[in-house]
Coordinates of C-alpha atoms in Angstrom, one line a residue:
Chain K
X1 CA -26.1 2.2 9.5
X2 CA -24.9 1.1 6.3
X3 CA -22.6 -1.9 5.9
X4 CA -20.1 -3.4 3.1
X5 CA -19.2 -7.4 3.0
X6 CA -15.1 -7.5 1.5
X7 CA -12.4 -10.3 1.1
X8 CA -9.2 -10.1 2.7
X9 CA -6.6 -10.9 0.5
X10 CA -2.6 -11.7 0.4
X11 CA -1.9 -8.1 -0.7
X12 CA -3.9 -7.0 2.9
X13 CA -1.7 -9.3 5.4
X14 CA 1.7 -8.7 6.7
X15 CA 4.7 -11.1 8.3
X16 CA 2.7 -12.3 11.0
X17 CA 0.2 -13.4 8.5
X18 CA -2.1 -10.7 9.9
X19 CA -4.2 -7.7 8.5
X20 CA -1.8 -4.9 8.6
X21 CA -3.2 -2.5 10.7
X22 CA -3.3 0.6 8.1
X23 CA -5.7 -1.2 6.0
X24 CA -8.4 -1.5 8.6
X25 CA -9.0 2.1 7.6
X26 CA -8.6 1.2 3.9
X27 CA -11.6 -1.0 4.5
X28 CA -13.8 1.7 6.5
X29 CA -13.0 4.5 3.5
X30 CA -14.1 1.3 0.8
X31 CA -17.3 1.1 2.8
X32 CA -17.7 4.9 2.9
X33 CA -17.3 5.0 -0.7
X34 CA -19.6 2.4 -1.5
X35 CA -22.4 4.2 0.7
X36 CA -22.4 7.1 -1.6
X37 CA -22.6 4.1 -4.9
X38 CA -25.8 2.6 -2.9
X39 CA -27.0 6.1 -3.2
X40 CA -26.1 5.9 -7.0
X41 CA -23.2 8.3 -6.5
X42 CA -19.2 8.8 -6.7
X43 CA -18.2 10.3 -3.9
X44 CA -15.2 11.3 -5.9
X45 CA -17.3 13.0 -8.4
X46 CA -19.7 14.4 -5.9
X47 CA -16.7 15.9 -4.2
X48 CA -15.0 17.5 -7.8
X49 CA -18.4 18.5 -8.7
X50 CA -18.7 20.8 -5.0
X51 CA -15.3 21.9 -5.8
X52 CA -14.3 20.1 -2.3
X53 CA -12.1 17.3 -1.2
X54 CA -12.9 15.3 2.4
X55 CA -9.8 14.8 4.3
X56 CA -9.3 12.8 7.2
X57 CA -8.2 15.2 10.0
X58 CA -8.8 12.2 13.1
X59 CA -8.8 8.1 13.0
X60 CA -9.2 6.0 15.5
X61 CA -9.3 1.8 15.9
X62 CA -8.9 -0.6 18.5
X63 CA -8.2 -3.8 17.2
X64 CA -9.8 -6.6 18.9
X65 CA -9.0 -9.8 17.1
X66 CA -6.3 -10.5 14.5
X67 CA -7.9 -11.3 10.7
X68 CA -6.0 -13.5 8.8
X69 CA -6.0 -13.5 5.0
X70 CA -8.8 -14.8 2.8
X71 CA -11.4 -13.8 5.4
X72 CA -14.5 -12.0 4.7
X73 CA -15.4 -9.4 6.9
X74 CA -18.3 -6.7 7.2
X75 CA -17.8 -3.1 7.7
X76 CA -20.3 -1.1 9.7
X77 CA -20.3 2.5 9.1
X78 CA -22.6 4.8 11.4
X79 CA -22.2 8.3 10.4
X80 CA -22.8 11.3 12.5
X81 CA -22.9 14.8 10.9
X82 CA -21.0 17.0 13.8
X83 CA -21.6 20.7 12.9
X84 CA -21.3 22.6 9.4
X85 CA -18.3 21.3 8.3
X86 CA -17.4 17.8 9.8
X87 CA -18.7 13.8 9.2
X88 CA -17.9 11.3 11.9
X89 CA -17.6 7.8 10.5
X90 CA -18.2 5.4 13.2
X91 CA -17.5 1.6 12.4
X92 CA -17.0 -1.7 13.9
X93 CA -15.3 -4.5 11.2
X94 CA -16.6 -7.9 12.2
X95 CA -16.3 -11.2 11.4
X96 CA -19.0 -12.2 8.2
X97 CA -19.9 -15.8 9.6
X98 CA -20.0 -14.7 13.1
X99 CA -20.9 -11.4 13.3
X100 CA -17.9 -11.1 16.3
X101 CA -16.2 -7.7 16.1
X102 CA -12.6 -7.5 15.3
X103 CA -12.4 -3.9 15.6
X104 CA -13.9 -0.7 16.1
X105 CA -13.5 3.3 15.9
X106 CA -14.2 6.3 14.0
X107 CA -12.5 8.2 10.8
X108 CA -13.1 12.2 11.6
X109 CA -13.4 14.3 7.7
X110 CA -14.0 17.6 6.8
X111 CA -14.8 19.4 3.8
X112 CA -12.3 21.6 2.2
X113 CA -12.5 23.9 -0.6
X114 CA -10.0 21.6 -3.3
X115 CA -7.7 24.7 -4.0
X116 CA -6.9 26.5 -1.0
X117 CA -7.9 23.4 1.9
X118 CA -9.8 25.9 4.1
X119 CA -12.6 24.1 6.1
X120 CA -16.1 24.5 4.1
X121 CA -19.7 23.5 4.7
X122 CA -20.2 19.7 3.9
X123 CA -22.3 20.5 0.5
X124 CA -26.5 19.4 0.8
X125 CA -26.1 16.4 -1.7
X126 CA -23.3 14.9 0.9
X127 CA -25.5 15.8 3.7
X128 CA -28.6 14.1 2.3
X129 CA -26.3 10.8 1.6
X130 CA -24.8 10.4 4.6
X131 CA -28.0 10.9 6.3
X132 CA -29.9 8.7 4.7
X133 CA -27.4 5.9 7.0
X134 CA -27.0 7.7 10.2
Chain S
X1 CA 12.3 10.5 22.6
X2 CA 13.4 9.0 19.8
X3 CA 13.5 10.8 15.8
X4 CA 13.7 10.0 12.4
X5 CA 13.6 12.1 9.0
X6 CA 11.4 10.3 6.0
X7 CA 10.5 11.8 2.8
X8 CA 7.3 11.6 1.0
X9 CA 7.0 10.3 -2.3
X10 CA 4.7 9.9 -5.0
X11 CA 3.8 6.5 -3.8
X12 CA 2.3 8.2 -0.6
X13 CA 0.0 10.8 -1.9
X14 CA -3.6 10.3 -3.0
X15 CA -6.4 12.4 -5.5
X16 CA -5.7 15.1 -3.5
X17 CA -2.4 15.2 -3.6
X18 CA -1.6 14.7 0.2
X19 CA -0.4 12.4 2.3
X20 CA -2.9 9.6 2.2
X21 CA -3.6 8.9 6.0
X22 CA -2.9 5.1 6.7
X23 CA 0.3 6.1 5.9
X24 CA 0.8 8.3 8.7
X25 CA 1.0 5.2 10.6
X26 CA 3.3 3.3 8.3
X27 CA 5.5 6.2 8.9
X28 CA 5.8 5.9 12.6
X29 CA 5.9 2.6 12.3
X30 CA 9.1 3.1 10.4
X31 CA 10.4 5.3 13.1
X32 CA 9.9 2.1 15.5
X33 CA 11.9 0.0 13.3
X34 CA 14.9 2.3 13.2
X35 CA 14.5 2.8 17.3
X36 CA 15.6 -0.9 17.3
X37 CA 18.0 -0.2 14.9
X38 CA 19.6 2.4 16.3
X39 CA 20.4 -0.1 19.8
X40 CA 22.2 -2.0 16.8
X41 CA 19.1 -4.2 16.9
X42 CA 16.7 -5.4 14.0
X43 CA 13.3 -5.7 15.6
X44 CA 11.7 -8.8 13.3
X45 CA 15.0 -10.7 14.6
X46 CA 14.4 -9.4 18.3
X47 CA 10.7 -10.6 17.7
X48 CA 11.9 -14.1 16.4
X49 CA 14.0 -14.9 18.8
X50 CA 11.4 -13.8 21.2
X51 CA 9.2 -16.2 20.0
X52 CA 6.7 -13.4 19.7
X53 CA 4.8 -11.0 17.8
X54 CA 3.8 -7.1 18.5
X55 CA 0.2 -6.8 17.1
X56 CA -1.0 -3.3 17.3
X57 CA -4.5 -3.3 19.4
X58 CA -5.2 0.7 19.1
X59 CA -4.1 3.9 16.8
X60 CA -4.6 7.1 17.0
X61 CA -3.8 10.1 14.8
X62 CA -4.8 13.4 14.4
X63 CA -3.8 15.3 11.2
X64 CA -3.4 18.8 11.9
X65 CA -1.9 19.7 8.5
X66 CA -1.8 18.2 5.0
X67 CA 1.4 16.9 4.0
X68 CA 2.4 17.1 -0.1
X69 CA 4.7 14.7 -1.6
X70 CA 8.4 15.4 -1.7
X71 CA 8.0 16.6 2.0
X72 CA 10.9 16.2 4.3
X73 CA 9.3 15.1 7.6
X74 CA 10.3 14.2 11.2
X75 CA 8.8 11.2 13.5
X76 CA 9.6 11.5 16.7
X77 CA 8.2 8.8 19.3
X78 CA 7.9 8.9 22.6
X79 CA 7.4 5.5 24.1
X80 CA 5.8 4.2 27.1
X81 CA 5.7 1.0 29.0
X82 CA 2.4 0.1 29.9
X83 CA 2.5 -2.7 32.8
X84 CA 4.4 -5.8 31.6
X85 CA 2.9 -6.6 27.8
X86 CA 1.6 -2.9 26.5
X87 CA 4.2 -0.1 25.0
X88 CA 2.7 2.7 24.0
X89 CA 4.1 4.9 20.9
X90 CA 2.9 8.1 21.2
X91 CA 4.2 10.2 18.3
X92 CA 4.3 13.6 16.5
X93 CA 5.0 14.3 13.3
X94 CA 7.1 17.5 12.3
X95 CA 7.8 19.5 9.2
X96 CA 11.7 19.0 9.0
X97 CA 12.4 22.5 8.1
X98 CA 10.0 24.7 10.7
X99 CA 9.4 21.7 13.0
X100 CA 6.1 22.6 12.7
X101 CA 3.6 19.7 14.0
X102 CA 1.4 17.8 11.4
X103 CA -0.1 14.8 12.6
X104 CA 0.0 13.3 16.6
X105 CA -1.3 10.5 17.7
X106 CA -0.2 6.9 19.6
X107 CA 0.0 3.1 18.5
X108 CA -0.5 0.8 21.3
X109 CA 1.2 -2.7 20.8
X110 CA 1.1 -5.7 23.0
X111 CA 3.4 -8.7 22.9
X112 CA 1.8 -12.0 22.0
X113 CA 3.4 -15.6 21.3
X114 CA 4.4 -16.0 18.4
X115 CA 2.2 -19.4 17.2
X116 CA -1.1 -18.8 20.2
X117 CA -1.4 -14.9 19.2
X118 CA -1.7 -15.3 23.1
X119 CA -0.8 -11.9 25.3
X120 CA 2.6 -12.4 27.2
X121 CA 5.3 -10.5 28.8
X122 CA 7.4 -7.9 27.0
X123 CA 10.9 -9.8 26.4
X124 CA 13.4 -8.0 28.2
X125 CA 15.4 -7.2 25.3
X126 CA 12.7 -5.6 23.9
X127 CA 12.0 -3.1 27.1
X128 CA 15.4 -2.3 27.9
X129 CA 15.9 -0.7 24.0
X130 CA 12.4 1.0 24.4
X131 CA 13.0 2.2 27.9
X132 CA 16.3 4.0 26.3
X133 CA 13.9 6.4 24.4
X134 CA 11.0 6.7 27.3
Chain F
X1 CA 24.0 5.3 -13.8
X2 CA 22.4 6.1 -10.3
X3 CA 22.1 4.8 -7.2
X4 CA 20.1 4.8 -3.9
X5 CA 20.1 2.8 -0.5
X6 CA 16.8 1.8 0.8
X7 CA 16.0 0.0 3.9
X8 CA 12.9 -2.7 3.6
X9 CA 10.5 -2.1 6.9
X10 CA 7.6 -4.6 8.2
X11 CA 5.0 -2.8 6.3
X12 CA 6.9 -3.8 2.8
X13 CA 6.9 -7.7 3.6
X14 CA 3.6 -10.3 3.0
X15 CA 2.8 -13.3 5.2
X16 CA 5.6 -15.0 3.4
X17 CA 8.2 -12.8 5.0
X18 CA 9.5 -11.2 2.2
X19 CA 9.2 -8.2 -0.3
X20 CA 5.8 -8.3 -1.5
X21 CA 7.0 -7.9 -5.0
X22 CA 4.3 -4.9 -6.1
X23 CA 6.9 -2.9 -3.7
X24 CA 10.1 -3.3 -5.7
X25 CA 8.3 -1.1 -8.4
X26 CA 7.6 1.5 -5.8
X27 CA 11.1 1.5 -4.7
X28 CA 12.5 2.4 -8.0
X29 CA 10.0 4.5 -8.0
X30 CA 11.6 6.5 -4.9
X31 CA 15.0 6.5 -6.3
X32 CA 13.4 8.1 -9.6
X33 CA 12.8 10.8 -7.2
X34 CA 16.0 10.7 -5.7
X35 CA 17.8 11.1 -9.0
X36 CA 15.8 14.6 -9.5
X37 CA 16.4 15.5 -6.0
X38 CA 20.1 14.5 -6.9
X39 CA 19.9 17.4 -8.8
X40 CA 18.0 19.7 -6.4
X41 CA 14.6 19.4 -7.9
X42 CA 11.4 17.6 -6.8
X43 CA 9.8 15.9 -9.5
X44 CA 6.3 16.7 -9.1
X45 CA 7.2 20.0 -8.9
X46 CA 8.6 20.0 -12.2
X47 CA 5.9 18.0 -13.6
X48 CA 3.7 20.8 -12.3
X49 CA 6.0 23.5 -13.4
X50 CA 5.6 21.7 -16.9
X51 CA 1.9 21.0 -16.8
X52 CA 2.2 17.2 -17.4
X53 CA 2.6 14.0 -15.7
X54 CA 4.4 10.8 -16.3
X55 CA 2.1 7.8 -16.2
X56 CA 4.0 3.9 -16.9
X57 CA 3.0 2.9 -19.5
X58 CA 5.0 -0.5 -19.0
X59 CA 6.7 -1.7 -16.3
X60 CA 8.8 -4.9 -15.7
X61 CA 10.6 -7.2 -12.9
X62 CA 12.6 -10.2 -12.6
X63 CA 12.7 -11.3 -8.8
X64 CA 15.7 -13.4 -8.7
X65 CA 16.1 -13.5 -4.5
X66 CA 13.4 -13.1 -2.2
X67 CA 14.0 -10.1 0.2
X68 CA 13.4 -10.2 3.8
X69 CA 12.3 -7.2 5.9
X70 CA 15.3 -5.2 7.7
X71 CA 17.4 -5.4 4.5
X72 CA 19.6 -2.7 3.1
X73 CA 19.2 -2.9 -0.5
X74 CA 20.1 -0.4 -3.4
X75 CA 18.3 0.7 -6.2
X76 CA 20.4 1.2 -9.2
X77 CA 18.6 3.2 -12.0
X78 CA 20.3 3.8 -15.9
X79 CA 17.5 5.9 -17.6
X80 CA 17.2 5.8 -21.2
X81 CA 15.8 8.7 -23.5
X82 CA 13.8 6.7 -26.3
X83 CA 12.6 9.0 -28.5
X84 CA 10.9 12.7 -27.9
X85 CA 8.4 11.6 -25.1
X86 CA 9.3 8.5 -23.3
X87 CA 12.3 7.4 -20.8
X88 CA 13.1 4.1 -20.0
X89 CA 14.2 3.7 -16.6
X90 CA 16.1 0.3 -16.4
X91 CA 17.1 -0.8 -13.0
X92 CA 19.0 -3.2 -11.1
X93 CA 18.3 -4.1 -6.8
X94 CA 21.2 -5.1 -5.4
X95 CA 21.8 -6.4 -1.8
X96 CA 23.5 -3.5 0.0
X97 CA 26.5 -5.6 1.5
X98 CA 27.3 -7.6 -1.2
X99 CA 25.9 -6.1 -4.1
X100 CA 24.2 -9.6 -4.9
X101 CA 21.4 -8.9 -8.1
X102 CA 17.8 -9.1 -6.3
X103 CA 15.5 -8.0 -9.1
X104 CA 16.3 -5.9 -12.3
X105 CA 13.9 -4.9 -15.0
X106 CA 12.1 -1.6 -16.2
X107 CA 9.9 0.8 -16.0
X108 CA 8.9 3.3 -19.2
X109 CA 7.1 6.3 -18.8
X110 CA 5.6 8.7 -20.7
X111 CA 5.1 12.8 -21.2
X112 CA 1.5 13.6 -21.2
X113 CA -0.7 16.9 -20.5
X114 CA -2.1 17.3 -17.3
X115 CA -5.4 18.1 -18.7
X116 CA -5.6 15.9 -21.9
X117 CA -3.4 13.0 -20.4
X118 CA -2.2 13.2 -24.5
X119 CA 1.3 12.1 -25.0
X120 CA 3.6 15.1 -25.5
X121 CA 7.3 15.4 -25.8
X122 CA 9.5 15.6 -22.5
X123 CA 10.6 19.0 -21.4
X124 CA 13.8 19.8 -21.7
X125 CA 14.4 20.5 -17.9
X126 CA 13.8 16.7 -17.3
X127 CA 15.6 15.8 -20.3
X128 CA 18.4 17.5 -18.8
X129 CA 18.6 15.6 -15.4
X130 CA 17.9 12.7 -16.6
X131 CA 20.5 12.6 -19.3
X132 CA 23.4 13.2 -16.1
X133 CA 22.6 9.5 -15.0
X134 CA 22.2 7.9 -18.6
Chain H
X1 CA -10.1 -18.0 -18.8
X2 CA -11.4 -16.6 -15.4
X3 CA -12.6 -13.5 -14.8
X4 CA -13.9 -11.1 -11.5
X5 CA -14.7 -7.8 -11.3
X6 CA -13.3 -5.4 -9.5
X7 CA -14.0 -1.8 -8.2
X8 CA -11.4 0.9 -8.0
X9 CA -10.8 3.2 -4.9
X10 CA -9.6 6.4 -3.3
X11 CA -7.1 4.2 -1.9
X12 CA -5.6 3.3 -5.2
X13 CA -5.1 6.2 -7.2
X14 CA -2.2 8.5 -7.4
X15 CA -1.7 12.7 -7.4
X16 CA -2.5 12.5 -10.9
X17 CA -6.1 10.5 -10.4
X18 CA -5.3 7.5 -11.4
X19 CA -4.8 3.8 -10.6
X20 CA -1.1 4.1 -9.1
X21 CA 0.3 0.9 -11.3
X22 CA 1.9 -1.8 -8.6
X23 CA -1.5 -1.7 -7.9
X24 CA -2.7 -3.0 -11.1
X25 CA -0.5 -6.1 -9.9
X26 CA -2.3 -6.4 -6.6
X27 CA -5.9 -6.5 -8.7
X28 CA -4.3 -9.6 -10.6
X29 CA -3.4 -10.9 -7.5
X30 CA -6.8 -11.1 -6.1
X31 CA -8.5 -12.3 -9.8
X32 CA -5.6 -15.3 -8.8
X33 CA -7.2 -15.9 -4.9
X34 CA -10.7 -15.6 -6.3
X35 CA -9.7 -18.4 -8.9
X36 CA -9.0 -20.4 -5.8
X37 CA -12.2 -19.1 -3.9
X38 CA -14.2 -20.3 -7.0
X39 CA -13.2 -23.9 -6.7
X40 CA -13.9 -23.9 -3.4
X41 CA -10.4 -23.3 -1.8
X42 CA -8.7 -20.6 0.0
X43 CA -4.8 -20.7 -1.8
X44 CA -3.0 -19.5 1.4
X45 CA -4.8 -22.4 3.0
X46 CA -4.0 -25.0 0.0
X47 CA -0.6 -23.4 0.0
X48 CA 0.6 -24.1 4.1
X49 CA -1.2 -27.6 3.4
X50 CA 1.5 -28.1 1.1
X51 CA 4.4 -26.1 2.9
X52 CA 4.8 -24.3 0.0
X53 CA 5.0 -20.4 -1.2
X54 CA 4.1 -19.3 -4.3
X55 CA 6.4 -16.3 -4.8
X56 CA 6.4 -14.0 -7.9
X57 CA 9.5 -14.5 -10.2
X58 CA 8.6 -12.0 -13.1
X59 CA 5.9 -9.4 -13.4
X60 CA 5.3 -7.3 -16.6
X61 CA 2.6 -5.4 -17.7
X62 CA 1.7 -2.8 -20.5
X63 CA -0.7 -0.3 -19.2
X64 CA -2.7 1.0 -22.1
X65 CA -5.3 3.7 -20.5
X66 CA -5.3 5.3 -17.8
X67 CA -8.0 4.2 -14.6
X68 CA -9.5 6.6 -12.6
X69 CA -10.8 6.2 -9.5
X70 CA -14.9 4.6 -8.7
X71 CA -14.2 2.7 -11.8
X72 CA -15.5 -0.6 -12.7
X73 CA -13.0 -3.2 -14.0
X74 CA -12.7 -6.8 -14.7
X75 CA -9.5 -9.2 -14.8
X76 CA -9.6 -11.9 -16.6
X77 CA -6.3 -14.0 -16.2
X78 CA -5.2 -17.3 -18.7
X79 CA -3.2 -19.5 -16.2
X80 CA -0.5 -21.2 -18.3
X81 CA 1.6 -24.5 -16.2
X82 CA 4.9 -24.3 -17.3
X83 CA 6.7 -27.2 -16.6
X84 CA 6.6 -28.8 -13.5
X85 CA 7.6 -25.7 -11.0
X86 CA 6.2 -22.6 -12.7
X87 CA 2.9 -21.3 -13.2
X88 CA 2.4 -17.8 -15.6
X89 CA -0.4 -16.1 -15.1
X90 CA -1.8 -14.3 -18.0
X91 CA -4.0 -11.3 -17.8
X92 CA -5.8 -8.8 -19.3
X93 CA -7.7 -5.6 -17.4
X94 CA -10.7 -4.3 -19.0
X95 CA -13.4 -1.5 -18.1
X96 CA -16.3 -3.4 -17.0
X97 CA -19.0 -1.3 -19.1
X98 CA -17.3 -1.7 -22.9
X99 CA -14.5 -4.5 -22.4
X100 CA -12.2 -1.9 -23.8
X101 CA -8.8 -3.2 -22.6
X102 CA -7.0 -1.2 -20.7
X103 CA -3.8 -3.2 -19.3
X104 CA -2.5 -6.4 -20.2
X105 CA 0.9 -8.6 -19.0
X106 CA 1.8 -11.5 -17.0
X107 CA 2.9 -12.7 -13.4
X108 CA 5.2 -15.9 -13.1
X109 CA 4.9 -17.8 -10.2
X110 CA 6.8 -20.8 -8.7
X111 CA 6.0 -22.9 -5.9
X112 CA 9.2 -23.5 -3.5
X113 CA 9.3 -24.7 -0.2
X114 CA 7.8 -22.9 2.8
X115 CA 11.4 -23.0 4.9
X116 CA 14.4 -23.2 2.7
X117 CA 12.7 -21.4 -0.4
X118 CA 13.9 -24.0 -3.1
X119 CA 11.4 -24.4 -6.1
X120 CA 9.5 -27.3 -6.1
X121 CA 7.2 -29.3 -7.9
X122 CA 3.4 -27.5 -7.8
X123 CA 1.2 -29.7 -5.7
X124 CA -1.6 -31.7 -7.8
X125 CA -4.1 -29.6 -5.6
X126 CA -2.9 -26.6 -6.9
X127 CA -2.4 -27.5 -10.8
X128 CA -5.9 -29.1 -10.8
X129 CA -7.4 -25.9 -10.0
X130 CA -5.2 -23.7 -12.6
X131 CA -5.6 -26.2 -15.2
X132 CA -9.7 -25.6 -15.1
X133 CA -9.4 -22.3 -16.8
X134 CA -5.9 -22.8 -18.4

C-alpha cells in the first residue's frame, strides 16, 4: 500500500461547492505518480525511457461522502500487477483527520508501445516499483 | 436514448496525445446537460428550483480506443430510473464518422437537498425529462 | 474578425457559480481551433504537418461579468500577425443574446520546433488562415 | 513575499509536454489558499464568514520557459491592496532547483458580495492576512 496526503483546493470544487467528480481520479493518478518519486523515479521518464506510455483502458469510483474545498485527504493506492501487460490501481480517498473513506475504486492501465499503442509487457523497472507497494 | 456530437480539443489531450480520461466523464456529463436542454430545460435551474443537488455516487468507463484531439465524437446516454432518488447514465461513446465505440460506461447520480446533502426523491420535473430518453 | 458560440456546462463553473476564470482562456482556445477548422484544417495537424508547436507565451483577460453555467456566450477572435513568428490572438466574450462584453484580452503565441521548442518563423500555411480573420 | 512549492503532473500538461498555461493560473491560485492556510485560515471559510466572493477581474501572465511534466516549481506571489475593494496578486513561477524564472504576471481580485455580486469593501480578516507578506 502506498499512500499520498493532498489539499483540495478552489480550482478542485464545483457549483455545489463539491469535489467535482473527475478529479477524484486526478488525485489517484497524483498518488500513482508520486509512488514511482518515493522510488526516486519519474514515471514519465521511466515510461519515455521504455518507449511506452500507460493508458487508462478501465476506472471505476463510488463516491461515498461529498469533500468540500480546502480539505486534506489521503489517497490509498493498492496495486495489483494482473498478467504481462496490465496494473490495477486500487484506492480508497479518505478523510486525513478521520481516516473515514469518501471514496473508493480502481484505475485499470496498460502498457503500450508510444508509437503504434499496441498492448506491451509492463517493462521490469515498472514491475519492480509497483511491487514494492502491492 | 439520447445523443450529442462534441469535438476534442487541445485542451482535452494529455503527453500522449489522447483524450485524457476524466474527461470522458466531463463529456457525458455534457451530453446530460443538453438532455435537459433539449426538453427546453436548463438543468442547474431545474436543480435550483428543486431545491436540490445531483451528486454523482459511482462512474464507470471503459476506454476501448484512444481518442486524438480534433476528434468529432458522439455521446449517447441511455438513462435509467433507479427506484425514486437514483438515475442511472449509462453511456457510449462513438466515433462520429464510423460510429465506432470508444469508451462505455455509466454515472449514477442521486438527488440530495440542496443545503443537508441529504438523499431525497427525484423531482418530478426532473424524471419526466429523463424518462423521455429511457 | 471570427466568431464562435459556446455553451458554459457544470463542469466550467467553481463553488461560486460562475466561470472559473482559468476557463475563459480555454475557450478562446477552442475557437482558435475553430477558425482553422473554419478553413477545413485541424490545427494540430498542421502543427504536425509543420513540425512545430505554438506554446503562449503571454496570455491576458479582463473579466468584466461573471458568467453563470448554461450560458450561450461567443468567442470573438481578431488575430494579429506581429512579426515573422508570433500571432496575437485578441478576443472579445460576448453574451450570446445580447452581445453584452464578458471578458476581452489576449493571448500571443509563438512558432517553435517540435524538437528544439526554438522559436522559428510561422509557416506559411498558418499564415494563410490566419490572415482570412485578421 | 510568500512562497510554496509545487509539483507538476500528468494531469497538467498538454500534447506538446508541457504545463497547459490556464493552468499556470490554477498553481497561483493555490500559492493564494496556502497564504491563507499559513495564517491559520481556510479563505473559502473566511470568505462565506464574510458573504463575500473573491472573483478574478484581470489575469495576465508572461510565460517565459516551457514546464514539463514531474517538475518541481515554486510560486512566490507579492500581494498588493489596492484601494479599498481590490487586491493584485503578484507572482512569479520559478523551477525549484535553480530559481530560474520561468513565468511571471498578476491576478486582480475584488471582493463583492456573496448574492448580488456588487464589489465591496475587503473584510479586515482578509486584508490582515494579505498585508503580512505584501
Amino acid at each position: 500500500m502506498f499512500e499520498v496526503r493532498l489539499q483540495t483546493y478552489w480550482a478542485d470544487v464545483d457549483a455545489a461547492g463539491i469535489v467535482y467528480f473527475p478529479h477524484f481520479f486526478r488525485f489517484v493518478e497524483h498518488a500513482e505518480e508520486e509512488l514511482f518519486r518515493a522510488a526516486g523515479q519519474d514515471e514519465s521518464s521511466v515510461m519515455k525511457a521504455n518507449h511506452i506510455w500507460m493508458p487508462r483502458v478501465e476506472a471505476f469510483s463510488k463516491f461515498s461522502k461529498p469533500i468540500v474545498r480546502g480539505s486534506a485527504i489521503r489517497v490509498r493506492l493498492k496495486p495489483e500487477i494482473k498478467g504481462e501487460k496490465t496494473i490495477r490501481y486500487n484506492f480508497e480517498i479518505v478523510a486525513d483527520a478521520t481516516s473515514e473513506k469518501l471514496a473508493e475504486g480502481y484505475v485499470t492501465v496498460v502498457a503500450v508501445d508510444a508509437v503504434t499503442f499496441k498492448s506491451t509487457r509492463i517493462p521490469d523497472a515498472i514491475r519492480t516499483i509497483v511491487l514494492q507497494h502491492a
